Amino acid sequence: MLLEVGRVVRAHGLRGQVIVELTTNRPERAEVGTVLHAGERPLTVTASAVAPAGTGHGRWLVSFAGVTTRAEADGLRGQVLSAPPIDDPDALWVHELIGARVVEAGAGGRERGTVTDVLANPASDLLVLDTGALVPLAFVVSASGGVVEIDAPDGLFDLG
């Protein structure tokens, strides 16, 4: 299974470099030696650095093996970049949250719905439940085995 980790924004310069916008908070996705996939095409990172100021937050200047001209780099424009999941037992991963049942820790395990999506939000990413409720990730106590346990403040589910 591959997860989306970024996308190629555009070519940069004449030697095959591209601007990559990471959609992950894991900068090691752009480290030298990392293999990213543009569809079925594997791309090995040969050089990377945080992109120059003015190109946008979370963007990297990346070179891939075999991409040595501007025309080749232009051919990658708009490509979604994917990679295998990182093995980190302390991390919550979006692909593991989708489809999980949400239960309240302090309410006798009251079930609140199933996660259908995770929305990026500056204060705290939000779990979107099939009931229409939004639950900030800050309230997640644990997640395992298809169950997300939350410690929700009083009234969270009374809104709307």
CSV table of C-alpha atoms in Angstrom, one decimal:
chain,number,residue,atom,x,y,z
A,1,MET,CA,0.0,0.0,0.0
A,2,LEU,CA,1.3,3.5,-0.9
A,3,LEU,CA,0.2,6.7,0.8
A,4,GLU,CA,0.1,10.1,-0.8
A,5,VAL,CA,3.0,12.2,0.6
A,6,GLY,CA,3.2,15.1,-1.8
A,7,ARG,CA,3.0,16.4,-5.4
A,8,VAL,CA,5.3,17.9,-8.0
A,9,VAL,CA,4.4,21.6,-8.3
A,10,ARG,CA,6.7,22.5,-11.2
A,11,ALA,CA,10.1,22.3,-12.8
A,12,HIS,CA,12.9,24.4,-11.4
A,13,GLY,CA,15.9,25.4,-13.4
A,14,LEU,CA,17.4,23.6,-16.4
A,15,ARG,CA,18.9,20.4,-14.8
A,16,GLY,CA,15.8,18.4,-14.0
A,17,GLN,CA,15.1,19.7,-10.5
A,18,VAL,CA,11.4,20.1,-9.4
A,19,ILE,CA,9.6,21.9,-6.6
A,20,VAL,CA,7.8,19.3,-4.5
A,21,GLU,CA,5.0,20.2,-2.0
A,22,LEU,CA,4.9,17.7,0.8
A,23,THR,CA,1.5,16.8,2.1
A,24,THR,CA,3.0,15.1,5.1
A,25,ASN,CA,4.6,16.4,8.2
A,26,ARG,CA,7.5,13.9,7.8
A,27,PRO,CA,10.4,15.7,6.0
A,28,GLU,CA,12.3,12.4,5.7
A,29,ARG,CA,10.0,11.8,2.7
A,30,ALA,CA,12.4,14.1,0.8
A,31,GLU,CA,15.7,12.6,2.0
A,32,VAL,CA,18.3,11.4,-0.4
A,33,GLY,CA,17.8,7.8,-1.2
A,34,THR,CA,14.0,7.8,-0.6
A,35,VAL,CA,11.9,6.2,-3.3
A,36,LEU,CA,8.7,8.0,-4.2
A,37,HIS,CA,6.2,6.9,-6.7
A,38,ALA,CA,4.5,9.0,-9.4
A,39,GLY,CA,1.8,6.5,-10.4
A,40,GLU,CA,3.7,3.3,-11.3
A,41,ARG,CA,7.0,5.1,-11.8
A,42,PRO,CA,9.5,4.9,-9.0
A,43,LEU,CA,11.6,8.0,-8.4
A,44,THR,CA,14.7,8.0,-6.3
A,45,VAL,CA,15.6,11.2,-4.6
A,46,THR,CA,19.2,12.1,-5.4
A,47,ALA,CA,19.3,15.6,-3.8
A,48,SER,CA,16.9,17.7,-1.8
A,49,ALA,CA,16.7,20.9,0.2
A,50,VAL,CA,14.0,23.2,1.6
A,51,ALA,CA,12.9,25.3,-1.4
A,52,PRO,CA,14.0,28.9,-1.6
A,53,ALA,CA,11.8,31.6,0.1
A,54,GLY,CA,8.8,32.6,-1.9
A,55,THR,CA,8.0,29.1,-3.3
A,56,GLY,CA,5.6,28.3,-0.5
A,57,HIS,CA,5.6,26.6,2.9
A,58,GLY,CA,6.3,22.9,2.9
A,59,ARG,CA,8.0,22.9,-0.5
A,60,TRP,CA,11.3,21.2,-1.3
A,61,LEU,CA,13.7,21.5,-4.2
A,62,VAL,CA,14.2,17.9,-5.3
A,63,SER,CA,16.3,16.0,-7.9
A,64,PHE,CA,15.3,12.5,-9.0
A,65,ALA,CA,17.6,9.9,-10.6
A,66,GLY,CA,17.1,9.8,-14.3
A,67,VAL,CA,15.4,13.3,-14.5
A,68,THR,CA,18.2,15.5,-15.8
A,69,THR,CA,16.5,18.0,-18.1
A,70,ARG,CA,13.9,20.7,-17.8
A,71,ALA,CA,11.6,18.8,-20.2
A,72,GLU,CA,11.8,15.7,-18.1
A,73,ALA,CA,11.0,17.7,-15.0
A,74,ASP,CA,8.1,19.4,-16.7
A,75,GLY,CA,6.7,16.0,-17.5
A,76,LEU,CA,6.4,15.4,-13.7
A,77,ARG,CA,4.3,18.6,-13.1
A,78,GLY,CA,1.2,17.8,-11.2
A,79,GLN,CA,2.2,14.2,-10.4
A,80,VAL,CA,1.0,12.9,-7.0
A,81,LEU,CA,3.9,11.4,-5.1
A,82,SER,CA,3.3,8.3,-3.0
A,83,ALA,CA,5.4,6.1,-0.6
A,84,PRO,CA,4.9,3.2,1.7
A,85,PRO,CA,3.8,3.9,5.3
A,86,ILE,CA,6.5,4.7,7.8
A,87,ASP,CA,6.6,2.3,10.7
A,88,ASP,CA,6.1,4.5,13.8
A,89,PRO,CA,4.1,3.0,16.6
A,90,ASP,CA,3.6,6.4,18.3
A,91,ALA,CA,2.0,8.1,15.2
A,92,LEU,CA,-1.7,8.3,14.2
A,93,TRP,CA,-2.0,7.8,10.5
A,94,VAL,CA,-4.9,9.0,8.4
A,95,HIS,CA,-5.2,5.7,6.5
A,96,GLU,CA,-5.6,3.9,9.8
A,97,LEU,CA,-8.3,6.3,11.1
A,98,ILE,CA,-10.6,6.1,8.1
A,99,GLY,CA,-13.3,3.6,8.9
A,100,ALA,CA,-12.6,3.5,12.6
A,101,ARG,CA,-15.4,3.6,15.2
A,102,VAL,CA,-15.2,6.6,17.5
A,103,VAL,CA,-16.2,6.0,21.2
A,104,GLU,CA,-16.1,8.3,24.2
A,105,ALA,CA,-13.7,7.3,27.0
A,106,GLY,CA,-15.6,9.0,29.8
A,107,ALA,CA,-19.2,8.2,28.7
A,108,GLY,CA,-19.1,4.4,29.2
A,109,GLY,CA,-17.8,3.8,25.7
A,110,ARG,CA,-20.7,5.7,23.9
A,111,GLU,CA,-20.3,5.3,20.2
A,112,ARG,CA,-20.3,8.5,18.3
A,113,GLY,CA,-19.9,7.4,14.7
A,114,THR,CA,-17.3,6.2,12.1
A,115,VAL,CA,-14.5,8.3,10.7
A,116,THR,CA,-15.0,9.1,7.0
A,117,ASP,CA,-12.3,11.7,6.5
A,118,VAL,CA,-9.7,13.8,8.3
A,119,LEU,CA,-9.6,17.5,7.5
A,120,ALA,CA,-6.5,19.6,7.9
A,121,ASN,CA,-7.1,22.5,10.3
A,122,PRO,CA,-4.5,24.9,11.6
A,123,ALA,CA,-5.5,24.5,15.3
A,124,SER,CA,-6.0,20.7,15.2
A,125,ASP,CA,-6.9,18.3,12.4
A,126,LEU,CA,-10.5,17.2,12.5
A,127,LEU,CA,-12.0,13.7,12.3
A,128,VAL,CA,-15.1,13.9,10.1
A,129,LEU,CA,-17.7,11.4,11.3
A,130,ASP,CA,-20.5,9.7,9.3
A,131,THR,CA,-22.9,11.6,11.6
A,132,GLY,CA,-21.6,14.9,10.4
A,133,ALA,CA,-19.8,15.6,13.7
A,134,LEU,CA,-16.3,17.1,13.7
A,135,VAL,CA,-13.9,15.9,16.4
A,136,PRO,CA,-10.5,17.7,16.9
A,137,LEU,CA,-7.6,15.2,17.0
A,138,ALA,CA,-6.5,16.9,20.2
A,139,PHE,CA,-9.3,15.0,21.9
A,140,VAL,CA,-8.1,11.5,20.7
A,141,VAL,CA,-6.9,9.4,23.7
A,142,SER,CA,-6.0,6.3,21.8
A,143,ALA,CA,-6.5,4.6,18.4
A,144,SER,CA,-6.0,0.9,17.7
A,145,GLY,CA,-7.8,-2.0,16.3
A,146,GLY,CA,-10.3,0.1,14.3
A,147,VAL,CA,-11.4,2.1,17.4
A,148,VAL,CA,-10.6,5.7,18.2
A,149,GLU,CA,-11.2,6.6,21.8
A,150,ILE,CA,-11.8,10.2,22.6
A,151,ASP,CA,-12.1,12.4,25.6
A,152,ALA,CA,-14.6,15.0,24.3
A,153,PRO,CA,-15.6,18.1,26.3
A,154,ASP,CA,-19.2,18.4,27.4
A,155,GLY,CA,-21.4,19.8,24.6
A,156,LEU,CA,-19.2,18.8,21.6
A,157,PHE,CA,-21.9,16.6,20.1
A,158,ASP,CA,-24.7,19.0,21.1
A,159,LEU,CA,-23.6,21.7,18.6
A,160,GLY,CA,-25.4,22.0,15.3
